[in-house]
Amino acid sequence: MITEDEALAHILESVKPLPPRRVPLAQAREQFAARDIFARLALPVFDNSAMDGYAVVAGSCRPGQSQRVIGEQPAGIDRKLRIAAGEAIRIFTGAPMPEGADAVVMQEDVRCAGSEIFINGEVEPGEFIRRRGSDLSEGQKIIEAGERIRPQTLGLLAAQGLAEIDVGGELRAAIITTGDELVRPGGSLGAGQIYESNSTLVRALFDNCGVCIAAVEHCADDALSIEAALRRGLEHDVLVIVGGVSVGARDLVKPALTSVGAQTDLWRVAVKPGKPFLFGRAGSCAIFGLPGNPVSAFVTFLLFVRPAVLRMMGARDDELSLPKYEAQLAEEVQNKSDRPHYVRGRVAHGKFMPVGRQESHALHGLSRANALLRVPPGEIFPSGATVPVLILD
Ligand code: AMP
Ligand code: MG
């Protein structure tokens, strides 16, 4: 059986970034920048007021001294006003600074008397002015090729006046689920049947990667149906097939892949849960066979499918793995098996606590988890130990 590292290295070597495309900003969230982008505008764009108040000359604002208000400068238009010592201009947040003014006094710190204002307290030069370029200089790099585009990145790109961005290629993915025992949610269960939950789970995991699923279908445990579904699924860039990859007589996915001319590169990885995981290829389609047990499907998706999908979408290396943080173990955790165990748990206030049953079918425990702890084979982590946990949210 190969290790997770060997499996992931092989998978990442086998998949290639898709050709980039240009999208409106509204479609760029969770995609990856196709190239470096440099600021074409300094931010702030011009010196402006950080407050509603009065633009003044700081040096002339001595306690008890009045300032004469000679005009008003709203946001959205530059009235090209200028002031001298002893004068003030009514100004609003975001409005351009009048020439000659070197500070803004908050309106809360001012007493008005006709066209005069009296200022309570000292005024420092530069106070409440947002200087041009103090946040971002023209030409400064604002995003690097392969970086994930987050809401805050989008805000910055829009503030640069950009309406579109070049991102990694659009990935087309399909899901096939297998199993005679499975009923679509919404239907009614017969004796011995359970609801088909993995397509919902896997679709949501893809969604978290910024991938919209192009096709989902369910197959009975029947060789011909699986082969037909595989032929349709292989039209995509990525095909995830769930269930039927284990070693039982009803596990028909491996032979079906051979029948449709796909190659199986690796099968069975030393990881718990998720041992029956399979990776193969057919033309340009990357094929992932996930075990049917929901927790196994979840863990193997995050360990192997997610990094491959992100790589195809143009992500750089440091975006491929889940974020990792140090946490303190709230109780002892041990792994008696010969494979690394991904323990599901919750992180809160710096502490990691395993949740629910840790078997591969135990969806309720998984549903409450927000982190995974990798425990090497044979390892005992004592309560209170500092351990690295993978963050799911
Ligand atoms: P398999 O990998 O096909 O041997 O399935 C392992 C276990 O996962 C069995 O208990 C199946 O009933 C269950 N299972 C397989 N596929 C799904 C699915 N799509 N939704 C929910 N449970 C599933
Ligand atoms: Mg099955």
Tab-separated table of C-alpha atoms and ligand atoms in Angstrom:
chain	number	residue	atom	x	y	z
A	1	MET	CA	0.000	0.000	0.000
A	2	ILE	CA	1.381	3.428	-0.874
A	3	THR	CA	1.604	6.354	1.545
A	4	GLU	CA	-0.564	9.488	1.357
A	5	ASP	CA	2.485	11.541	0.357
A	6	GLU	CA	3.328	9.177	-2.498
A	7	ALA	CA	-0.287	9.194	-3.652
A	8	LEU	CA	-0.579	12.980	-3.538
A	9	ALA	CA	2.780	13.492	-5.290
A	10	HIS	CA	1.686	11.200	-8.116
A	11	ILE	CA	-1.714	12.868	-8.438
A	12	LEU	CA	-0.225	16.369	-8.520
A	13	GLU	CA	2.273	15.310	-11.187
A	14	SER	CA	-0.533	13.857	-13.280
A	15	VAL	CA	-2.826	16.894	-13.391
A	16	LYS	CA	-2.061	20.112	-15.270
A	17	PRO	CA	-3.397	23.671	-14.888
A	18	LEU	CA	-6.223	24.413	-17.348
A	19	PRO	CA	-5.850	27.376	-19.761
A	20	PRO	CA	-6.723	30.707	-18.076
A	21	ARG	CA	-9.820	32.766	-18.864
A	22	ARG	CA	-11.085	36.294	-18.205
A	23	VAL	CA	-14.103	36.655	-15.885
A	24	PRO	CA	-16.115	39.521	-14.358
A	25	LEU	CA	-15.080	40.151	-10.738
A	26	ALA	CA	-18.421	38.764	-9.528
A	27	GLN	CA	-17.383	35.339	-10.865
A	28	ALA	CA	-13.813	35.382	-9.588
A	29	ARG	CA	-14.345	34.466	-5.940
A	30	GLU	CA	-12.467	31.280	-4.928
A	31	GLN	CA	-10.694	31.248	-8.302
A	32	PHE	CA	-6.932	31.783	-8.678
A	33	ALA	CA	-5.203	34.746	-10.299
A	34	ALA	CA	-3.683	33.711	-13.628
A	35	ARG	CA	-0.920	36.336	-13.429
A	36	ASP	CA	0.594	38.941	-11.106
A	37	ILE	CA	-1.437	42.153	-10.925
A	38	PHE	CA	0.106	45.550	-10.117
A	39	ALA	CA	-1.689	48.629	-8.832
A	40	ARG	CA	-2.547	51.059	-11.603
A	41	LEU	CA	-3.910	53.591	-9.093
A	42	ALA	CA	-2.462	54.774	-5.802
A	43	LEU	CA	-4.852	54.323	-2.864
A	44	PRO	CA	-6.176	56.618	-1.523
A	45	VAL	CA	-6.443	58.162	-4.980
A	46	PHE	CA	-6.062	61.730	-3.525
A	47	ASP	CA	-5.541	63.331	-0.092
A	48	ASN	CA	-8.947	63.289	1.592
A	49	SER	CA	-10.697	63.739	4.890
A	50	ALA	CA	-11.172	60.771	7.237
A	51	MET	CA	-13.993	62.538	9.135
A	52	ASP	CA	-16.922	64.855	8.868
A	53	GLY	CA	-15.579	68.112	10.339
A	54	TYR	CA	-13.466	71.141	9.396
A	55	ALA	CA	-10.285	71.382	7.352
A	56	VAL	CA	-7.912	73.761	9.112
A	57	VAL	CA	-4.309	74.953	9.363
A	58	ALA	CA	-3.144	73.123	12.502
A	59	GLY	CA	-0.645	75.823	13.529
A	60	SER	CA	-3.349	78.493	13.769
A	61	CYS	CA	-5.690	76.433	15.960
A	62	ARG	CA	-4.666	77.594	19.436
A	63	PRO	CA	-7.125	76.999	22.306
A	64	GLY	CA	-9.749	79.765	22.519
A	65	GLN	CA	-8.872	81.056	19.021
A	66	SER	CA	-11.778	81.056	16.527
A	67	GLN	CA	-11.468	80.004	12.874
A	68	ARG	CA	-13.584	81.593	10.145
A	69	VAL	CA	-15.512	79.087	7.984
A	70	ILE	CA	-15.067	80.207	4.364
A	71	GLY	CA	-16.645	77.362	2.405
A	72	GLU	CA	-17.751	73.776	2.166
A	73	GLN	CA	-16.075	70.813	0.466
A	74	PRO	CA	-18.385	67.803	-0.071
A	75	ALA	CA	-17.261	64.340	-1.266
A	76	GLY	CA	-17.540	63.567	-4.976
A	77	ILE	CA	-16.384	66.890	-6.425
A	78	ASP	CA	-13.177	68.868	-6.014
A	79	ARG	CA	-14.072	72.551	-5.502
A	80	LYS	CA	-10.355	73.430	-5.580
A	81	LEU	CA	-10.729	75.438	-2.355
A	82	ARG	CA	-7.761	76.865	-0.473
A	83	ILE	CA	-7.372	78.255	3.037
A	84	ALA	CA	-4.947	80.366	4.991
A	85	ALA	CA	-4.197	80.516	8.742
A	86	GLY	CA	-7.306	81.353	10.794
A	87	GLU	CA	-9.675	79.897	8.180
A	88	ALA	CA	-11.610	76.634	8.052
A	89	ILE	CA	-13.634	74.716	5.494
A	90	ARG	CA	-16.559	72.501	6.327
A	91	ILE	CA	-15.546	69.066	5.002
A	92	PHE	CA	-16.996	65.569	4.806
A	93	THR	CA	-15.535	62.034	4.906
A	94	GLY	CA	-13.867	61.177	1.594
A	95	ALA	CA	-13.849	64.810	0.357
A	96	PRO	CA	-10.610	66.120	-1.214
A	97	MET	CA	-8.453	68.231	1.116
A	98	PRO	CA	-8.460	71.968	0.342
A	99	GLU	CA	-5.082	73.439	-0.522
A	100	GLY	CA	-3.309	74.941	2.487
A	101	ALA	CA	-5.178	72.778	5.030
A	102	ASP	CA	-3.005	70.311	6.952
A	103	ALA	CA	-5.510	68.792	9.399
A	104	VAL	CA	-9.175	67.964	9.875
A	105	VAL	CA	-10.952	68.574	13.164
A	106	MET	CA	-13.859	66.256	13.939
A	107	GLN	CA	-17.199	68.058	14.083
A	108	GLU	CA	-17.699	66.568	17.567
A	109	ASP	CA	-14.673	68.620	18.755
A	110	VAL	CA	-15.962	71.906	17.431
A	111	ARG	CA	-18.392	74.532	18.726
A	112	CYS	CA	-20.049	76.648	16.013
A	113	ALA	CA	-21.036	80.302	16.411
A	114	GLY	CA	-22.334	81.783	13.160
A	115	SER	CA	-19.550	81.555	10.603
A	116	GLU	CA	-16.919	80.991	13.337
A	117	ILE	CA	-15.814	77.728	14.937
A	118	PHE	CA	-14.080	77.199	18.258
A	119	ILE	CA	-11.997	74.049	18.626
A	120	ASN	CA	-11.760	72.161	21.917
A	121	GLY	CA	-8.189	70.954	22.375
A	122	GLU	CA	-5.003	70.658	20.336
A	123	VAL	CA	-4.821	70.001	16.588
A	124	GLU	CA	-1.914	67.915	15.249
A	125	PRO	CA	-0.731	68.506	11.678
A	126	GLY	CA	-1.862	65.575	9.491
A	127	GLU	CA	-4.745	64.670	11.830
A	128	PHE	CA	-7.650	62.854	10.105
A	129	ILE	CA	-6.144	63.198	6.646
A	130	ARG	CA	-5.908	60.069	4.480
A	131	ARG	CA	-2.864	60.718	2.304
A	132	ARG	CA	-2.710	59.747	-1.370
A	133	GLY	CA	-0.842	56.428	-1.761
A	134	SER	CA	-0.542	55.784	1.982
A	135	ASP	CA	-2.372	52.448	1.643
A	136	LEU	CA	-1.053	51.380	-1.760
A	137	SER	CA	1.452	52.867	-4.196
A	138	GLU	CA	1.066	52.859	-7.945
A	139	GLY	CA	2.894	49.845	-9.414
A	140	GLN	CA	2.853	47.873	-6.162
A	141	LYS	CA	1.992	44.159	-6.563
A	142	ILE	CA	-1.545	43.525	-5.332
A	143	ILE	CA	-2.005	39.855	-6.188
A	144	GLU	CA	0.375	37.113	-7.239
A	145	ALA	CA	-0.221	34.470	-9.912
A	146	GLY	CA	-1.809	31.417	-8.303
A	147	GLU	CA	-3.169	33.302	-5.275
A	148	ARG	CA	-6.727	32.581	-4.207
A	149	ILE	CA	-9.166	35.418	-4.819
A	150	ARG	CA	-11.004	36.245	-1.606
A	151	PRO	CA	-13.792	38.787	-1.033
A	152	GLN	CA	-11.254	41.302	0.266
A	153	THR	CA	-9.070	40.813	-2.839
A	154	LEU	CA	-12.119	41.474	-4.989
A	155	GLY	CA	-12.781	44.675	-3.066
A	156	LEU	CA	-9.238	45.854	-3.812
A	157	LEU	CA	-9.471	44.932	-7.512
A	158	ALA	CA	-12.736	46.848	-7.811
A	159	ALA	CA	-11.147	49.843	-6.027
A	160	GLN	CA	-8.532	49.740	-8.781
A	161	GLY	CA	-11.325	50.237	-11.302
A	162	LEU	CA	-10.970	46.711	-12.693
A	163	ALA	CA	-14.158	44.999	-13.853
A	164	GLU	CA	-12.565	41.712	-14.959
A	165	ILE	CA	-9.664	39.499	-13.987
A	166	ASP	CA	-7.739	36.643	-15.608
A	167	VAL	CA	-8.125	33.490	-13.529
A	168	GLY	CA	-7.224	29.818	-13.917
A	169	GLY	CA	-9.310	27.636	-16.231
A	170	GLU	CA	-12.880	26.628	-15.514
A	171	LEU	CA	-12.911	23.073	-14.292
A	172	ARG	CA	-15.723	20.761	-15.403
A	173	ALA	CA	-16.400	18.040	-12.868
A	174	ALA	CA	-18.862	15.160	-12.615
A	175	ILE	CA	-19.932	12.920	-9.749
A	176	ILE	CA	-21.134	9.318	-9.986
A	177	THR	CA	-22.472	7.515	-6.952
A	178	THR	CA	-22.954	3.743	-6.866
A	179	GLY	CA	-24.930	1.350	-4.699
A	180	ASP	CA	-28.132	-0.735	-4.886
A	181	GLU	CA	-29.017	0.254	-1.328
A	182	LEU	CA	-29.221	3.995	-1.955
A	183	VAL	CA	-32.323	6.150	-2.283
A	184	ARG	CA	-32.322	9.792	-3.343
A	185	PRO	CA	-33.222	12.177	-0.449
A	186	GLY	CA	-36.896	13.058	-0.676
A	187	GLY	CA	-37.843	9.479	-1.644
A	188	SER	CA	-39.061	6.861	0.805
A	189	LEU	CA	-36.805	4.202	2.278
A	190	GLY	CA	-37.525	0.499	1.845
A	191	ALA	CA	-36.217	-2.127	4.252
A	192	GLY	CA	-32.419	-2.309	4.034
A	193	GLN	CA	-32.104	0.968	2.148
A	194	ILE	CA	-30.371	4.193	3.148
A	195	TYR	CA	-30.343	7.683	1.686
A	196	GLU	CA	-27.720	8.633	-0.842
A	197	SER	CA	-25.788	11.394	0.925
A	198	ASN	CA	-22.374	11.419	-0.737
A	199	SER	CA	-23.309	13.312	-3.887
A	200	THR	CA	-24.627	16.152	-1.712
A	201	LEU	CA	-21.503	16.057	0.452
A	202	VAL	CA	-19.059	15.905	-2.468
A	203	ARG	CA	-20.882	18.572	-4.450
A	204	ALA	CA	-20.596	20.915	-1.472
A	205	LEU	CA	-16.885	20.120	-1.124
A	206	PHE	CA	-16.414	21.006	-4.803
A	207	ASP	CA	-18.431	24.145	-4.249
A	208	ASN	CA	-16.014	25.145	-1.468
A	209	CYS	CA	-13.224	24.823	-4.042
A	210	GLY	CA	-15.059	27.233	-6.348
A	211	VAL	CA	-16.147	24.428	-8.695
A	212	CYS	CA	-19.710	24.103	-9.944
A	213	ILE	CA	-20.572	20.463	-10.684
A	214	ALA	CA	-21.589	19.825	-14.303
A	215	ALA	CA	-23.229	16.390	-13.868
A	216	VAL	CA	-24.314	14.047	-11.087
A	217	GLU	CA	-25.677	10.578	-11.603
A	218	HIS	CA	-26.407	7.525	-9.562
A	219	CYS	CA	-25.777	3.921	-10.670
A	220	ALA	CA	-26.935	0.585	-9.372
A	221	ASP	CA	-24.211	-1.979	-8.652
A	222	ASP	CA	-24.325	-3.235	-12.184
A	223	ALA	CA	-21.287	-3.406	-14.466
A	224	LEU	CA	-22.999	-2.176	-17.628
A	225	SER	CA	-24.693	0.792	-15.919
A	226	ILE	CA	-21.407	1.792	-14.277
A	227	GLU	CA	-19.531	1.543	-17.591
A	228	ALA	CA	-22.145	3.687	-19.341
A	229	ALA	CA	-22.016	6.301	-16.549
A	230	LEU	CA	-18.203	6.277	-16.649
A	231	ARG	CA	-18.193	6.966	-20.406
A	232	ARG	CA	-20.355	10.057	-19.794
A	233	GLY	CA	-18.356	11.090	-16.732
A	234	LEU	CA	-15.023	10.851	-18.551
A	235	GLU	CA	-16.053	13.757	-20.799
A	236	HIS	CA	-15.180	16.060	-17.865
A	237	ASP	CA	-11.860	17.333	-16.530
A	238	VAL	CA	-12.461	15.574	-13.214
A	239	LEU	CA	-14.648	12.588	-12.433
A	240	VAL	CA	-15.364	11.551	-8.863
A	241	ILE	CA	-16.964	8.147	-8.467
A	242	VAL	CA	-18.094	7.256	-4.974
A	243	GLY	CA	-18.532	3.751	-3.589
A	244	GLY	CA	-17.760	0.413	-5.206
A	245	VAL	CA	-13.971	0.849	-5.052
A	246	SER	CA	-13.378	-1.586	-2.203
A	247	VAL	CA	-12.682	-5.322	-2.463
A	248	GLY	CA	-16.208	-6.788	-2.273
A	249	ALA	CA	-17.948	-8.748	-5.038
A	250	ARG	CA	-20.204	-5.687	-5.550
A	251	ASP	CA	-17.258	-3.334	-5.949
A	252	LEU	CA	-17.400	-3.009	-9.696
A	253	VAL	CA	-15.710	0.321	-10.325
A	254	LYS	CA	-12.153	-0.936	-10.906
A	255	PRO	CA	-13.050	-3.510	-13.574
A	256	ALA	CA	-15.483	-1.023	-15.158
A	257	LEU	CA	-12.678	1.539	-15.464
A	258	THR	CA	-10.575	-1.053	-17.297
A	259	SER	CA	-13.514	-1.929	-19.574
A	260	VAL	CA	-13.942	1.687	-20.675
A	261	GLY	CA	-10.225	2.049	-21.359
A	262	ALA	CA	-9.305	4.154	-18.316
A	263	GLN	CA	-6.043	3.465	-16.503
A	264	THR	CA	-5.871	2.964	-12.750
A	265	ASP	CA	-2.651	4.593	-11.483
A	266	LEU	CA	-3.059	3.827	-7.817
A	267	TRP	CA	-5.484	2.009	-5.576
A	268	ARG	CA	-5.468	1.659	-1.797
A	269	VAL	CA	-3.618	4.268	0.227
A	270	ALA	CA	-2.343	3.957	3.809
A	271	VAL	CA	-4.804	6.365	5.378
A	272	LYS	CA	-7.657	5.981	7.851
A	273	PRO	CA	-10.404	6.465	6.944
A	274	GLY	CA	-10.152	6.095	3.170
A	275	LYS	CA	-7.962	3.066	2.405
A	276	PRO	CA	-9.792	1.990	-0.814
A	277	PHE	CA	-9.121	5.376	-2.510
A	278	LEU	CA	-8.348	5.101	-6.235
A	279	PHE	CA	-6.801	7.476	-8.754
A	280	GLY	CA	-6.799	6.922	-12.480
A	281	ARG	CA	-6.889	8.701	-15.811
A	282	ALA	CA	-8.543	8.521	-19.183
A	283	GLY	CA	-7.281	11.051	-21.724
A	284	SER	CA	-7.342	14.419	-19.999
A	285	CYS	CA	-9.846	13.312	-17.323
A	286	ALA	CA	-8.549	12.768	-13.785
A	287	ILE	CA	-10.559	10.023	-12.062
A	288	PHE	CA	-10.946	9.789	-8.303
A	289	GLY	CA	-12.582	6.731	-6.759
A	290	LEU	CA	-13.698	7.558	-3.230
A	291	PRO	CA	-14.821	4.950	-0.696
A	292	GLY	CA	-18.591	5.023	-0.078
A	293	ASN	CA	-18.423	5.506	3.666
A	294	PRO	CA	-19.169	9.216	4.026
A	295	VAL	CA	-16.296	10.085	6.351
A	296	SER	CA	-13.861	8.237	4.061
A	297	ALA	CA	-15.231	10.130	1.063
A	298	PHE	CA	-14.879	13.415	2.966
A	299	VAL	CA	-11.302	12.818	4.142
A	300	THR	CA	-10.002	11.459	0.825
A	301	PHE	CA	-11.632	14.340	-1.039
A	302	LEU	CA	-9.758	16.846	1.113
A	303	LEU	CA	-6.466	14.941	1.027
A	304	PHE	CA	-6.345	14.103	-2.681
A	305	VAL	CA	-9.158	15.570	-4.792
A	306	ARG	CA	-9.056	19.112	-3.443
A	307	PRO	CA	-5.327	19.732	-4.062
A	308	ALA	CA	-5.592	18.257	-7.568
A	309	VAL	CA	-8.635	20.367	-8.396
A	310	LEU	CA	-6.970	23.520	-7.078
A	311	ARG	CA	-3.807	22.779	-9.060
A	312	MET	CA	-5.922	22.408	-12.233
A	313	MET	CA	-7.577	25.736	-11.395
A	314	GLY	CA	-4.153	27.390	-11.313
A	315	ALA	CA	-3.506	27.526	-7.559
A	316	ARG	CA	0.089	27.942	-6.453
A	317	ASP	CA	1.601	25.307	-4.134
A	318	ASP	CA	0.926	27.063	-0.836
A	319	GLU	CA	-2.816	27.212	-1.597
A	320	LEU	CA	-3.156	23.423	-2.030
A	321	SER	CA	-3.302	22.191	1.551
A	322	LEU	CA	-5.831	22.993	4.235
A	323	PRO	CA	-4.748	25.686	6.702
A	324	LYS	CA	-2.887	24.228	9.665
A	325	TYR	CA	-2.855	25.625	13.210
A	326	GLU	CA	-1.361	24.532	16.476
A	327	ALA	CA	-3.897	23.533	19.108
A	328	GLN	CA	-3.756	21.985	22.528
A	329	LEU	CA	-5.298	18.538	22.893
A	330	ALA	CA	-8.244	18.534	25.277
A	331	GLU	CA	-7.908	14.770	25.814
A	332	GLU	CA	-5.486	11.942	25.011
A	333	VAL	CA	-5.682	10.669	21.431
A	334	GLN	CA	-4.119	7.432	20.281
A	335	ASN	CA	-3.885	5.599	16.994
A	336	LYS	CA	-3.646	1.844	17.353
A	337	SER	CA	-3.854	1.199	13.621
A	338	ASP	CA	-1.003	0.837	11.120
A	339	ARG	CA	-2.234	3.799	9.040
A	340	PRO	CA	-2.286	7.533	9.873
A	341	HIS	CA	-5.677	8.340	11.366
A	342	TYR	CA	-7.489	11.594	10.618
A	343	VAL	CA	-9.405	12.240	13.826
A	344	ARG	CA	-12.421	14.527	13.491
A	345	GLY	CA	-12.830	17.177	16.128
A	346	ARG	CA	-13.607	20.717	17.104
A	347	VAL	CA	-11.162	23.520	17.653
A	348	ALA	CA	-12.242	26.322	19.925
A	349	HIS	CA	-10.161	28.747	22.005
A	350	GLY	CA	-6.939	27.009	20.915
A	351	LYS	CA	-8.067	23.549	22.067
A	352	PHE	CA	-8.828	20.495	19.919
A	353	MET	CA	-11.462	18.032	21.135
A	354	PRO	CA	-12.382	14.862	19.173
A	355	VAL	CA	-16.127	14.739	18.456
A	356	GLY	CA	-18.500	11.833	18.022
A	357	ARG	CA	-17.703	8.334	16.881
A	358	GLN	CA	-14.540	7.993	14.856
A	359	GLU	CA	-15.688	5.258	12.469
A	360	SER	CA	-15.905	5.913	8.745
A	361	HIS	CA	-19.723	5.801	8.589
A	362	ALA	CA	-20.217	8.245	11.494
A	363	LEU	CA	-21.654	11.289	9.736
A	364	HIS	CA	-23.062	12.947	12.823
A	365	GLY	CA	-19.632	13.272	14.457
A	366	LEU	CA	-18.237	14.552	11.165
A	367	SER	CA	-21.029	17.105	10.887
A	368	ARG	CA	-19.901	18.679	14.167
A	369	ALA	CA	-16.195	18.708	13.283
A	370	ASN	CA	-14.390	21.859	12.184
A	371	ALA	CA	-10.886	20.366	12.186
A	372	LEU	CA	-8.917	17.190	11.525
A	373	LEU	CA	-5.999	15.881	13.543
A	374	ARG	CA	-3.558	13.545	11.780
A	375	VAL	CA	-2.327	10.943	14.227
A	376	PRO	CA	0.583	8.831	12.909
A	377	PRO	CA	0.364	5.006	13.220
A	378	GLY	CA	1.029	3.760	16.764
A	379	GLU	CA	1.166	7.321	18.155
A	380	ILE	CA	-0.187	8.419	21.525
A	381	PHE	CA	-0.697	12.171	21.896
A	382	PRO	CA	-1.178	12.970	25.599
A	383	SER	CA	-3.832	15.363	26.823
A	384	GLY	CA	-2.432	18.912	26.769
A	385	ALA	CA	0.054	18.197	23.924
A	386	THR	CA	0.429	20.883	21.256
A	387	VAL	CA	-0.513	19.389	17.895
A	388	PRO	CA	-1.042	20.746	14.364
A	389	VAL	CA	-4.676	20.526	13.253
A	390	LEU	CA	-6.140	21.016	9.794
A	391	ILE	CA	-8.905	23.595	9.708
A	392	LEU	CA	-12.041	22.687	7.759
A	393	ASP	CA	-14.028	25.932	7.900
B	1	AMP	P1	-18.884	0.962	-0.696
B	1	AMP	O1	-17.677	1.818	-0.749
B	1	AMP	O2	-19.696	0.999	-1.930
B	1	AMP	O3	-18.497	-0.441	-0.288
B	1	AMP	O4	-19.795	1.526	0.455
B	1	AMP	C1	-19.348	1.579	1.807
B	1	AMP	C2	-20.460	2.050	2.703
B	1	AMP	O5	-20.821	3.366	2.327
B	1	AMP	C3	-21.734	1.245	2.613
B	1	AMP	O6	-22.300	1.166	3.905
B	1	AMP	C4	-22.605	2.034	1.702
B	1	AMP	O7	-23.977	1.838	1.915
B	1	AMP	C5	-22.212	3.453	2.036
B	1	AMP	N1	-22.364	4.323	0.888
B	1	AMP	C6	-21.842	4.138	-0.339
B	1	AMP	N2	-22.175	5.122	-1.170
B	1	AMP	C7	-22.932	5.974	-0.445
B	1	AMP	C8	-23.595	7.173	-0.747
B	1	AMP	N3	-23.522	7.717	-1.965
B	1	AMP	N4	-24.305	7.784	0.221
B	1	AMP	C9	-24.373	7.238	1.454
B	1	AMP	N5	-23.764	6.104	1.805
B	1	AMP	C10	-23.060	5.457	0.870
B	2	MG	MG	-21.319	0.031	-2.638
